Amino acid sequence: MTPARWWARTRRDPARLIAWLYDQYRGEATAAGRIEALRDEHARDAPRARRLLTIIAAQERRHAAWVGELLRARGHAPVVRDKPTRYWDGPLAAIRDLETGCAVGAHAERMRLERIAVIAGDPEAPQDVRAVFARILPQERFHERAFRSLATDEALAATRGAHALGRAALGLAP
């Protein structure tokens, strides 16, 4: 399913929108921890990578707070709900070093950007949702560029298959 088709279906269904906001909250909140773990395990002797990963993790936490406000505005408590991951099993297993970890991040951020751009540009989206994702969009673009700059072409190629499987598990068209 294309991002535009997915979003049109999601924004029209209040229950689906809330479920997706919970998914976004969980994704943003848990991404920060995964990024810090990558930094701490693989970027000890890489000051530029440590700095970039620290910035990205902090921004992911900020995004979680913003999405949490969207949930609160709709009468829901922003909590990380336990849910099986459909995307992350393969990509996380593909991480061998800093470069493959950053390649996984670059692939995931690129995929996420497709949806965020659709939401931020949709005049029919709920105004508050559109505004939050318009604020998130430039930071996610930075994340994708930063991850890509820390990855190698070989690492991007080596993790592409795991990303494709994760994407298929989400039902997203390439």
PDB file of C-alpha atoms in Angstrom:
ATOM      1  CA  MET A   1       0.000   0.000   0.000  1.00  0.00           C
ATOM      2  CA  THR A   2       1.307   3.442  -0.845  1.00  0.00           C
ATOM      3  CA  PRO A   3       1.795   6.033   1.903  1.00  0.00           C
ATOM      4  CA  ALA A   4      -0.919   8.275   0.401  1.00  0.00           C
ATOM      5  CA  ARG A   5      -3.462   5.448   0.293  1.00  0.00           C
ATOM      6  CA  TRP A   6      -2.556   4.309   3.800  1.00  0.00           C
ATOM      7  CA  TRP A   7      -2.905   7.866   5.162  1.00  0.00           C
ATOM      8  CA  ALA A   8      -6.248   8.537   3.448  1.00  0.00           C
ATOM      9  CA  ARG A   9      -7.627   5.394   5.084  1.00  0.00           C
ATOM     10  CA  THR A  10      -6.070   6.167   8.474  1.00  0.00           C
ATOM     11  CA  ARG A  11      -7.172   9.786   8.787  1.00  0.00           C
ATOM     12  CA  ARG A  12     -10.803   8.927   7.982  1.00  0.00           C
ATOM     13  CA  ASP A  13     -11.107   6.297  10.742  1.00  0.00           C
ATOM     14  CA  PRO A  14     -10.860   7.721  14.291  1.00  0.00           C
ATOM     15  CA  ALA A  15      -9.993   4.347  15.873  1.00  0.00           C
ATOM     16  CA  ARG A  16      -7.317   3.685  13.254  1.00  0.00           C
ATOM     17  CA  LEU A  17      -5.889   7.182  13.770  1.00  0.00           C
ATOM     18  CA  ILE A  18      -5.615   6.673  17.537  1.00  0.00           C
ATOM     19  CA  ALA A  19      -4.028   3.241  17.083  1.00  0.00           C
ATOM     20  CA  TRP A  20      -1.530   4.756  14.659  1.00  0.00           C
ATOM     21  CA  LEU A  21      -0.733   7.622  17.048  1.00  0.00           C
ATOM     22  CA  TYR A  22      -0.011   5.025  19.741  1.00  0.00           C
ATOM     23  CA  ASP A  23       2.268   3.220  17.266  1.00  0.00           C
ATOM     24  CA  GLN A  24       4.021   6.504  16.526  1.00  0.00           C
ATOM     25  CA  TYR A  25       4.421   7.288  20.210  1.00  0.00           C
ATOM     26  CA  ARG A  26       5.914   3.846  20.868  1.00  0.00           C
ATOM     27  CA  GLY A  27       8.137   4.103  17.796  1.00  0.00           C
ATOM     28  CA  GLU A  28       9.535   7.508  18.700  1.00  0.00           C
ATOM     29  CA  ALA A  29      10.027   6.646  22.374  1.00  0.00           C
ATOM     30  CA  THR A  30      11.750   3.326  21.700  1.00  0.00           C
ATOM     31  CA  ALA A  31      13.838   4.693  18.813  1.00  0.00           C
ATOM     32  CA  ALA A  32      15.696   6.956  21.220  1.00  0.00           C
ATOM     33  CA  GLY A  33      16.814   3.972  23.288  1.00  0.00           C
ATOM     34  CA  ARG A  34      17.847   1.930  20.241  1.00  0.00           C
ATOM     35  CA  ILE A  35      19.891   4.846  18.913  1.00  0.00           C
ATOM     36  CA  GLU A  36      21.612   5.386  22.250  1.00  0.00           C
ATOM     37  CA  ALA A  37      22.377   1.657  22.458  1.00  0.00           C
ATOM     38  CA  LEU A  38      23.914   1.806  18.961  1.00  0.00           C
ATOM     39  CA  ARG A  39      25.955   4.841  19.994  1.00  0.00           C
ATOM     40  CA  ASP A  40      27.150   3.282  23.244  1.00  0.00           C
ATOM     41  CA  GLU A  41      28.028  -0.062  21.701  1.00  0.00           C
ATOM     42  CA  HIS A  42      29.540   0.953  18.380  1.00  0.00           C
ATOM     43  CA  ALA A  43      30.533   4.637  18.467  1.00  0.00           C
ATOM     44  CA  ARG A  44      32.740   4.827  21.550  1.00  0.00           C
ATOM     45  CA  ASP A  45      35.728   6.004  19.510  1.00  0.00           C
ATOM     46  CA  ALA A  46      33.821   7.975  16.886  1.00  0.00           C
ATOM     47  CA  PRO A  47      33.133  11.495  18.193  1.00  0.00           C
ATOM     48  CA  ARG A  48      31.152  12.685  15.171  1.00  0.00           C
ATOM     49  CA  ALA A  49      28.945   9.594  15.221  1.00  0.00           C
ATOM     50  CA  ARG A  50      28.423   9.894  18.995  1.00  0.00           C
ATOM     51  CA  ARG A  51      27.391  13.526  18.612  1.00  0.00           C
ATOM     52  CA  LEU A  52      24.994  12.871  15.727  1.00  0.00           C
ATOM     53  CA  LEU A  53      23.422   9.837  17.385  1.00  0.00           C
ATOM     54  CA  THR A  54      22.969  11.779  20.628  1.00  0.00           C
ATOM     55  CA  ILE A  55      21.203  14.595  18.752  1.00  0.00           C
ATOM     56  CA  ILE A  56      18.964  12.146  16.884  1.00  0.00           C
ATOM     57  CA  ALA A  57      18.002  10.295  20.087  1.00  0.00           C
ATOM     58  CA  ALA A  58      17.069  13.570  21.801  1.00  0.00           C
ATOM     59  CA  GLN A  59      14.959  14.605  18.821  1.00  0.00           C
ATOM     60  CA  GLU A  60      13.176  11.235  18.821  1.00  0.00           C
ATOM     61  CA  ARG A  61      12.270  11.796  22.485  1.00  0.00           C
ATOM     62  CA  ARG A  62      10.935  15.242  21.580  1.00  0.00           C
ATOM     63  CA  HIS A  63       8.858  13.710  18.785  1.00  0.00           C
ATOM     64  CA  ALA A  64       7.411  11.211  21.275  1.00  0.00           C
ATOM     65  CA  ALA A  65       6.406  14.124  23.511  1.00  0.00           C
ATOM     66  CA  TRP A  66       4.712  15.895  20.601  1.00  0.00           C
ATOM     67  CA  VAL A  67       2.809  12.758  19.593  1.00  0.00           C
ATOM     68  CA  GLY A  68       1.933  12.256  23.257  1.00  0.00           C
ATOM     69  CA  GLU A  69       0.265  15.677  23.205  1.00  0.00           C
ATOM     70  CA  LEU A  70      -1.799  14.603  20.180  1.00  0.00           C
ATOM     71  CA  LEU A  71      -2.984  11.581  22.155  1.00  0.00           C
ATOM     72  CA  ARG A  72      -3.786  13.711  25.225  1.00  0.00           C
ATOM     73  CA  ALA A  73      -5.758  16.148  23.088  1.00  0.00           C
ATOM     74  CA  ARG A  74      -7.909  13.190  22.048  1.00  0.00           C
ATOM     75  CA  GLY A  75      -8.422  12.014  25.640  1.00  0.00           C
ATOM     76  CA  HIS A  76      -5.805   9.243  25.623  1.00  0.00           C
ATOM     77  CA  ALA A  77      -2.826   8.675  27.891  1.00  0.00           C
ATOM     78  CA  PRO A  78       0.499   8.522  26.051  1.00  0.00           C
ATOM     79  CA  VAL A  79       1.900   5.161  27.105  1.00  0.00           C
ATOM     80  CA  VAL A  80       4.146   2.716  25.312  1.00  0.00           C
ATOM     81  CA  ARG A  81       1.863  -0.217  24.608  1.00  0.00           C
ATOM     82  CA  ASP A  82       3.442  -3.615  24.277  1.00  0.00           C
ATOM     83  CA  LYS A  83       2.966  -4.855  20.781  1.00  0.00           C
ATOM     84  CA  PRO A  84       4.891  -7.306  18.632  1.00  0.00           C
ATOM     85  CA  THR A  85       7.235  -5.528  16.268  1.00  0.00           C
ATOM     86  CA  ARG A  86       6.582  -6.228  12.644  1.00  0.00           C
ATOM     87  CA  TYR A  87       9.438  -4.248  11.155  1.00  0.00           C
ATOM     88  CA  TRP A  88      12.411  -4.378  13.507  1.00  0.00           C
ATOM     89  CA  ASP A  89      13.356  -8.041  13.969  1.00  0.00           C
ATOM     90  CA  GLY A  90      15.217  -8.415  10.677  1.00  0.00           C
ATOM     91  CA  PRO A  91      16.849  -5.000  10.533  1.00  0.00           C
ATOM     92  CA  LEU A  92      18.100  -5.179  14.125  1.00  0.00           C
ATOM     93  CA  ALA A  93      19.561  -8.628  13.479  1.00  0.00           C
ATOM     94  CA  ALA A  94      21.482  -7.165  10.509  1.00  0.00           C
ATOM     95  CA  ILE A  95      23.472  -4.772  12.720  1.00  0.00           C
ATOM     96  CA  ARG A  96      27.115  -5.820  13.003  1.00  0.00           C
ATOM     97  CA  ASP A  97      28.867  -2.500  13.572  1.00  0.00           C
ATOM     98  CA  LEU A  98      28.349   1.255  13.466  1.00  0.00           C
ATOM     99  CA  GLU A  99      28.023   1.333   9.685  1.00  0.00           C
ATOM    100  CA  THR A 100      25.347  -1.374   9.455  1.00  0.00           C
ATOM    101  CA  GLY A 101      23.512   0.125  12.436  1.00  0.00           C
ATOM    102  CA  CYS A 102      23.446   3.496  10.707  1.00  0.00           C
ATOM    103  CA  ALA A 103      22.399   1.861   7.428  1.00  0.00           C
ATOM    104  CA  VAL A 104      19.441   0.296   9.235  1.00  0.00           C
ATOM    105  CA  GLY A 105      18.610   3.742  10.620  1.00  0.00           C
ATOM    106  CA  ALA A 106      18.874   5.342   7.175  1.00  0.00           C
ATOM    107  CA  HIS A 107      16.522   2.778   5.614  1.00  0.00           C
ATOM    108  CA  ALA A 108      13.984   3.142   8.435  1.00  0.00           C
ATOM    109  CA  GLU A 109      14.075   6.934   8.335  1.00  0.00           C
ATOM    110  CA  ARG A 110      13.650   6.986   4.545  1.00  0.00           C
ATOM    111  CA  MET A 111      10.575   4.776   4.883  1.00  0.00           C
ATOM    112  CA  ARG A 112       9.204   6.964   7.668  1.00  0.00           C
ATOM    113  CA  LEU A 113       9.780  10.116   5.614  1.00  0.00           C
ATOM    114  CA  GLU A 114       7.440   8.819   2.916  1.00  0.00           C
ATOM    115  CA  ARG A 115       4.538   8.787   5.361  1.00  0.00           C
ATOM    116  CA  ILE A 116       5.451  11.962   7.221  1.00  0.00           C
ATOM    117  CA  ALA A 117       5.685  13.975   3.998  1.00  0.00           C
ATOM    118  CA  VAL A 118       2.217  12.804   2.976  1.00  0.00           C
ATOM    119  CA  ILE A 119       0.743  13.760   6.363  1.00  0.00           C
ATOM    120  CA  ALA A 120       2.501  17.127   6.561  1.00  0.00           C
ATOM    121  CA  GLY A 121       1.292  18.027   3.076  1.00  0.00           C
ATOM    122  CA  ASP A 122      -2.312  16.873   3.450  1.00  0.00           C
ATOM    123  CA  PRO A 123      -4.776  19.765   3.804  1.00  0.00           C
ATOM    124  CA  GLU A 124      -7.449  17.237   4.864  1.00  0.00           C
ATOM    125  CA  ALA A 125      -5.386  15.938   7.802  1.00  0.00           C
ATOM    126  CA  PRO A 126      -6.470  16.986  11.288  1.00  0.00           C
ATOM    127  CA  GLN A 127      -4.810  20.379  11.744  1.00  0.00           C
ATOM    128  CA  ASP A 128      -2.955  19.443  14.935  1.00  0.00           C
ATOM    129  CA  VAL A 129      -1.648  16.189  13.447  1.00  0.00           C
ATOM    130  CA  ARG A 130      -0.525  17.983  10.305  1.00  0.00           C
ATOM    131  CA  ALA A 131       1.226  20.689  12.364  1.00  0.00           C
ATOM    132  CA  VAL A 132       3.107  18.175  14.531  1.00  0.00           C
ATOM    133  CA  PHE A 133       4.274  16.130  11.570  1.00  0.00           C
ATOM    134  CA  ALA A 134       5.272  19.284   9.693  1.00  0.00           C
ATOM    135  CA  ARG A 135       7.577  20.041  12.674  1.00  0.00           C
ATOM    136  CA  ILE A 136       8.880  16.461  12.734  1.00  0.00           C
ATOM    137  CA  LEU A 137       9.543  16.294   8.973  1.00  0.00           C
ATOM    138  CA  PRO A 138      12.745  18.408   8.756  1.00  0.00           C
ATOM    139  CA  GLN A 139      14.251  16.636  11.755  1.00  0.00           C
ATOM    140  CA  GLU A 140      13.499  13.226  10.253  1.00  0.00           C
ATOM    141  CA  ARG A 141      15.123  14.382   7.015  1.00  0.00           C
ATOM    142  CA  PHE A 142      18.187  15.290   9.075  1.00  0.00           C
ATOM    143  CA  HIS A 143      18.108  11.842  10.731  1.00  0.00           C
ATOM    144  CA  GLU A 144      18.060  10.061   7.378  1.00  0.00           C
ATOM    145  CA  ARG A 145      20.958  12.169   6.052  1.00  0.00           C
ATOM    146  CA  ALA A 146      22.966  11.760   9.258  1.00  0.00           C
ATOM    147  CA  PHE A 147      22.484   7.988   9.372  1.00  0.00           C
ATOM    148  CA  ARG A 148      23.351   7.724   5.671  1.00  0.00           C
ATOM    149  CA  SER A 149      26.515   9.800   6.212  1.00  0.00           C
ATOM    150  CA  LEU A 150      27.638   7.351   8.905  1.00  0.00           C
ATOM    151  CA  ALA A 151      26.866   4.264   6.828  1.00  0.00           C
ATOM    152  CA  THR A 152      28.830   2.904   3.901  1.00  0.00           C
ATOM    153  CA  ASP A 153      27.465   1.851   0.527  1.00  0.00           C
ATOM    154  CA  GLU A 154      28.338  -1.719   1.482  1.00  0.00           C
ATOM    155  CA  ALA A 155      26.419  -1.465   4.777  1.00  0.00           C
ATOM    156  CA  LEU A 156      23.400   0.037   3.013  1.00  0.00           C
ATOM    157  CA  ALA A 157      23.448  -2.834   0.508  1.00  0.00           C
ATOM    158  CA  ALA A 158      23.965  -5.449   3.239  1.00  0.00           C
ATOM    159  CA  THR A 159      20.919  -4.255   5.204  1.00  0.00           C
ATOM    160  CA  ARG A 160      18.604  -3.586   2.266  1.00  0.00           C
ATOM    161  CA  GLY A 161      17.127  -7.113   2.293  1.00  0.00           C
ATOM    162  CA  ALA A 162      16.261  -6.986   6.000  1.00  0.00           C
ATOM    163  CA  HIS A 163      14.649  -3.593   5.438  1.00  0.00           C
ATOM    164  CA  ALA A 164      12.609  -4.956   2.518  1.00  0.00           C
ATOM    165  CA  LEU A 165      11.332  -7.825   4.658  1.00  0.00           C
ATOM    166  CA  GLY A 166      10.398  -5.429   7.456  1.00  0.00           C
ATOM    167  CA  ARG A 167       8.650  -3.155   5.009  1.00  0.00           C
ATOM    168  CA  ALA A 168       6.694  -6.094   3.597  1.00  0.00           C
ATOM    169  CA  ALA A 169       5.684  -7.097   7.138  1.00  0.00           C
ATOM    170  CA  LEU A 170       4.147  -3.627   7.492  1.00  0.00           C
ATOM    171  CA  GLY A 171       2.311  -4.042   4.182  1.00  0.00           C
ATOM    172  CA  LEU A 172       4.126  -1.116   2.581  1.00  0.00           C
ATOM    173  CA  ALA A 173       4.805  -0.980  -1.126  1.00  0.00           C
ATOM    174  CA  PRO A 174       8.444  -0.204  -1.999  1.00  0.00           C
TER     175      PRO A 174
END
